Amino acid sequence: MINVIGLGYIGLPTALMLASHGQAVVGTDYNADLVATLNAGKTTFKEDGLDELFAAALKGGIRFTTEYQRTDIYIVSVPTPYDKFSKKVDPCYVVKAVEQVLEVCPEEAVVVIESTISPGTIDKSVRPVVAASGKRVQLVHAPERIIPGNMVYELLNNNRTIGADDPAVGERIKAVYASFCRGEIVVTDIRTAEMTKVVENTYRAVNIAFANELARICRHDGMDVYEIIRICNMHPRVNILQPGPGVGGHCISVDPWFLVGDYPSLAKVIDESMRTNDSQPAFVLNRIHEIMKERGITDPGRVGLYGLTYKENVDDVRESPTLQLLECQERHLADPLKVYDPLIEKDIVPGQYHDFDAFLRDTDLLVIMVKHDHIKQNWDKLSGKVILDCHNICPLPGVYHI
Ligand code: SAJ
């Protein structure tokens, strides 16, 4: 039996995937409400294919509880918050989970850590806890790679990395993941696995920063960045990403800072890239100001931000560019801008609307912060608005870009 600890964005789909592919699985989470929701047959966030996967996992006998189980394999996928000022990861939840596993597990149990951690965390924070317990367990790091919005497909098809102290244990855990994963699964050591995860996200962050920097260069001299990127990408060895209103989510906007924090005098390109991405919402705010002046819009209360999530078609707002922009605006002691997101039902920020038509009625300058499918189905409602399109998706004439 496998006990999956932490039933969030990664733990839940992983537990469901294992259970729907013949593994006996118990999912454990300290949040009793979340466990009750799952036991009532409901998923806890929106994701393509998740409900179907849930149904298959229930048929496979998955159970949800707040209790840690006594078993021989644990998969820990609890959050790893990071401190915004020190830019360091806080492994407290991983450590706590491992401590609780150690209280109940048998000798030689395998503890797989899926949570994203900064390189060296297992040596620094997890091994001492294991040593102090006096128990012999096998540690494995199997960092997740799935992208929100396409999680189910990517769980099935992505290649994976397994880091283990003992290659035989690595092979055993590889077989567990191979029960559902059609991708190649590489077995390596723990330190390498930790580093690969952070390097993958850093690679993407640096490349997004390059696109954002190009957008600024092109804006400065009135060139069309999208046309330039489109043409450059026709070169066989060039693949530039897209500029946007900033970088959000709990991965690309966070993990690269671990390398800057640990190697400040070496991680120069990474440091500069992260600063570029982090200042992109302020760049958009400046664009809003320029457009307001150009179009004679004097009331900031008539500016509406479309989209609160960190990217399209997900309901996750962690580190979202819209929240970053609002924070930046607040620092200027300004009243909150209007905000609408079709995927966010809860009230998260002041000035938030839950009715698209009412939001549009109260907005003269509409800023497309997130390219949800929803807006692509509603272009007809936007005619007559001044539009700042941060993603180059709007087909209407006279649209402004970043
Ligand atoms: N973004 C751009 N321009 C682009 C692409 C993305 O501005 O061309 C922005 C998005 O709008 C978003 C942010 O970057 O705000 C991050 O989005 P994303 O889709 O690039 O990535 P995430 O954070 O959803 O997921 C990433 C993935 N990592 C890589 O692609 C290397 C995923 O595979 C990881 O599993 C995930 O991080 C994670 O959990 O670490």
CSV table of N, CA, C and O in Angstrom, one decimal, residues 169-218:
chain,number,residue,atom,x,y,z
A,169,VAL,N,16.6,0.7,-4.6
A,169,VAL,CA,15.4,1.3,-4.1
A,169,VAL,C,14.8,2.2,-5.2
A,169,VAL,O,13.6,2.3,-5.4
A,170,GLY,N,15.7,2.9,-5.9
A,170,GLY,CA,15.3,3.8,-7.0
A,170,GLY,C,14.6,3.0,-8.1
A,170,GLY,O,13.5,3.4,-8.5
A,171,GLU,N,15.1,1.8,-8.4
A,171,GLU,CA,14.4,0.9,-9.4
A,171,GLU,C,13.0,0.4,-8.8
A,171,GLU,O,12.1,0.4,-9.6
A,172,ARG,N,12.9,0.2,-7.5
A,172,ARG,CA,11.7,-0.2,-7.0
A,172,ARG,C,10.6,0.9,-7.1
A,172,ARG,O,9.5,0.6,-7.5
A,173,ILE,N,11.0,2.1,-6.8
A,173,ILE,CA,10.1,3.2,-6.9
A,173,ILE,C,9.8,3.5,-8.4
A,173,ILE,O,8.6,3.9,-8.7
A,174,LYS,N,10.8,3.3,-9.2
A,174,LYS,CA,10.5,3.5,-10.7
A,174,LYS,C,9.4,2.6,-11.1
A,174,LYS,O,8.5,3.0,-11.9
A,175,ALA,N,9.4,1.4,-10.6
A,175,ALA,CA,8.3,0.4,-11.0
A,175,ALA,C,7.0,0.9,-10.6
A,175,ALA,O,6.0,0.7,-11.2
A,176,VAL,N,6.9,1.5,-9.4
A,176,VAL,CA,5.7,2.1,-8.9
A,176,VAL,C,5.1,3.2,-9.8
A,176,VAL,O,4.0,3.1,-10.3
A,177,TYR,N,6.0,4.1,-10.2
A,177,TYR,CA,5.6,5.2,-11.1
A,177,TYR,C,5.3,4.6,-12.5
A,177,TYR,O,4.4,5.1,-13.2
A,178,ALA,N,6.0,3.6,-12.9
A,178,ALA,CA,5.8,3.0,-14.2
A,178,ALA,C,4.4,2.4,-14.3
A,178,ALA,O,4.0,2.0,-15.4
A,179,SER,N,3.7,2.2,-13.2
A,179,SER,CA,2.4,1.6,-13.3
A,179,SER,C,1.5,2.5,-14.1
A,179,SER,O,0.5,2.0,-14.7
A,180,PHE,N,1.8,3.8,-14.1
A,180,PHE,CA,0.9,4.7,-14.9
A,180,PHE,C,1.7,5.6,-15.9
A,180,PHE,O,1.2,6.0,-16.9
A,181,CYS,N,3.0,5.8,-15.6
A,181,CYS,CA,3.8,6.7,-16.4
A,181,CYS,C,4.3,6.1,-17.7
A,181,CYS,O,5.1,5.1,-17.6
A,182,ARG,N,4.0,6.6,-18.8
A,182,ARG,CA,4.5,6.1,-20.1
A,182,ARG,C,5.8,6.7,-20.5
A,182,ARG,O,6.4,6.3,-21.5
A,183,GLY,N,6.2,7.7,-19.8
A,183,GLY,CA,7.5,8.4,-20.2
A,183,GLY,C,8.7,7.6,-19.7
A,183,GLY,O,8.5,6.6,-19.0
A,184,GLU,N,9.9,8.1,-20.0
A,184,GLU,CA,11.1,7.4,-19.6
A,184,GLU,C,11.3,7.9,-18.1
A,184,GLU,O,11.2,9.0,-17.8
A,185,ILE,N,11.7,6.9,-17.3
A,185,ILE,CA,12.0,7.3,-15.9
A,185,ILE,C,13.5,7.1,-15.6
A,185,ILE,O,14.0,5.9,-15.7
A,186,VAL,N,14.2,8.2,-15.3
A,186,VAL,CA,15.6,8.1,-15.0
A,186,VAL,C,15.9,7.9,-13.5
A,186,VAL,O,15.3,8.7,-12.8
A,187,VAL,N,16.8,7.0,-13.2
A,187,VAL,CA,17.2,6.9,-11.8
A,187,VAL,C,18.5,7.5,-11.6
A,187,VAL,O,19.5,7.2,-12.3
A,188,THR,N,18.6,8.4,-10.6
A,188,THR,CA,19.9,9.0,-10.3
A,188,THR,C,20.1,9.2,-8.8
A,188,THR,O,19.3,8.5,-8.0
A,189,ASP,N,21.0,10.0,-8.4
A,189,ASP,CA,21.1,10.2,-6.9
A,189,ASP,C,20.2,11.4,-6.5
A,189,ASP,O,19.8,12.2,-7.3
A,190,ILE,N,20.1,11.6,-5.2
A,190,ILE,CA,19.1,12.5,-4.6
A,190,ILE,C,19.6,14.0,-4.9
A,190,ILE,O,18.8,14.8,-5.4
A,191,ARG,N,20.8,14.3,-4.8
A,191,ARG,CA,21.3,15.6,-5.0
A,191,ARG,C,21.1,16.1,-6.4
A,191,ARG,O,20.6,17.2,-6.7
A,192,THR,N,21.3,15.2,-7.4
A,192,THR,CA,21.1,15.5,-8.8
A,192,THR,C,19.6,15.7,-9.1
A,192,THR,O,19.3,16.6,-9.8
A,193,ALA,N,18.8,14.9,-8.5
A,193,ALA,CA,17.3,15.0,-8.7
A,193,ALA,C,16.9,16.3,-8.2
A,193,ALA,O,16.1,17.0,-8.8
A,194,GLU,N,17.4,16.7,-7.0
A,194,GLU,CA,16.9,18.0,-6.4
A,194,GLU,C,17.3,19.2,-7.4
A,194,GLU,O,16.6,20.1,-7.6
A,195,MET,N,18.6,19.1,-7.9
A,195,MET,CA,19.1,20.1,-8.7
A,195,MET,C,18.3,20.2,-10.1
A,195,MET,O,18.0,21.3,-10.6
A,196,THR,N,18.0,19.0,-10.7
A,196,THR,CA,17.4,19.0,-12.0
A,196,THR,C,16.0,19.8,-11.9
A,196,THR,O,15.7,20.6,-12.8
A,197,LYS,N,15.3,19.5,-10.9
A,197,LYS,CA,14.0,20.1,-10.8
A,197,LYS,C,14.1,21.7,-10.8
A,197,LYS,O,13.4,22.4,-11.5
A,198,VAL,N,15.0,22.2,-10.0
A,198,VAL,CA,15.1,23.6,-9.9
A,198,VAL,C,15.7,24.2,-11.2
A,198,VAL,O,15.3,25.3,-11.7
A,199,VAL,N,16.6,23.5,-11.8
A,199,VAL,CA,17.2,23.9,-13.1
A,199,VAL,C,16.2,24.0,-14.2
A,199,VAL,O,16.2,24.9,-15.0
A,200,GLU,N,15.3,23.0,-14.3
A,200,GLU,CA,14.3,23.0,-15.3
A,200,GLU,C,13.4,24.3,-15.2
A,200,GLU,O,13.2,25.0,-16.2
A,201,ASN,N,13.0,24.6,-14.0
A,201,ASN,CA,12.1,25.8,-13.8
A,201,ASN,C,12.9,27.1,-14.1
A,201,ASN,O,12.4,28.1,-14.6
A,202,THR,N,14.2,27.0,-13.7
A,202,THR,CA,15.1,28.2,-13.9
A,202,THR,C,15.3,28.4,-15.4
A,202,THR,O,15.2,29.6,-15.9
A,203,TYR,N,15.4,27.4,-16.2
A,203,TYR,CA,15.6,27.5,-17.6
A,203,TYR,C,14.4,28.2,-18.2
A,203,TYR,O,14.6,29.2,-19.0
A,204,ARG,N,13.2,27.8,-17.8
A,204,ARG,CA,12.0,28.5,-18.3
A,204,ARG,C,11.9,30.0,-17.9
A,204,ARG,O,11.6,30.8,-18.6
A,205,ALA,N,12.2,30.2,-16.6
A,205,ALA,CA,12.2,31.6,-16.1
A,205,ALA,C,13.1,32.5,-16.9
A,205,ALA,O,12.8,33.6,-17.2
A,206,VAL,N,14.3,32.0,-17.1
A,206,VAL,CA,15.3,32.8,-17.9
A,206,VAL,C,14.8,33.1,-19.3
A,206,VAL,O,15.0,34.2,-19.8
A,207,ASN,N,14.2,32.1,-19.9
A,207,ASN,CA,13.7,32.3,-21.3
A,207,ASN,C,12.5,33.2,-21.3
A,207,ASN,O,12.4,34.0,-22.3
A,208,ILE,N,11.7,33.2,-20.3
A,208,ILE,CA,10.5,34.1,-20.3
A,208,ILE,C,11.1,35.5,-20.0
A,208,ILE,O,10.6,36.5,-20.7
A,209,ALA,N,12.1,35.6,-19.2
A,209,ALA,CA,12.7,37.0,-18.9
A,209,ALA,C,13.3,37.5,-20.2
A,209,ALA,O,13.1,38.8,-20.5
A,210,PHE,N,13.9,36.7,-21.0
A,210,PHE,CA,14.4,37.2,-22.3
A,210,PHE,C,13.3,37.7,-23.2
A,210,PHE,O,13.4,38.8,-23.8
A,211,ALA,N,12.2,37.0,-23.2
A,211,ALA,CA,11.0,37.5,-24.0
A,211,ALA,C,10.5,38.9,-23.4
A,211,ALA,O,10.2,39.8,-24.2
A,212,ASN,N,10.4,38.9,-22.1
A,212,ASN,CA,10.0,40.2,-21.5
A,212,ASN,C,10.9,41.3,-21.7
A,212,ASN,O,10.5,42.5,-22.0
A,213,GLU,N,12.2,41.0,-21.7
A,213,GLU,CA,13.2,42.1,-22.0
A,213,GLU,C,13.1,42.6,-23.5
A,213,GLU,O,13.1,43.8,-23.8
A,214,LEU,N,12.8,41.6,-24.4
A,214,LEU,CA,12.6,42.0,-25.8
A,214,LEU,C,11.4,42.9,-25.9
A,214,LEU,O,11.4,43.9,-26.7
A,215,ALA,N,10.4,42.6,-25.2
A,215,ALA,CA,9.1,43.4,-25.2
A,215,ALA,C,9.5,44.8,-24.8
A,215,ALA,O,9.0,45.8,-25.5
A,216,ARG,N,10.3,45.0,-23.8
A,216,ARG,CA,10.7,46.4,-23.4
A,216,ARG,C,11.5,47.1,-24.4
A,216,ARG,O,11.3,48.3,-24.7
A,217,ILE,N,12.5,46.4,-25.0
A,217,ILE,CA,13.3,47.0,-26.0
A,217,ILE,C,12.4,47.4,-27.2
A,217,ILE,O,12.6,48.5,-27.7
A,218,CYS,N,11.5,46.6,-27.6
A,218,CYS,CA,10.7,46.9,-28.8
A,218,CYS,C,9.7,48.0,-28.4
A,218,CYS,O,9.5,48.9,-29.3
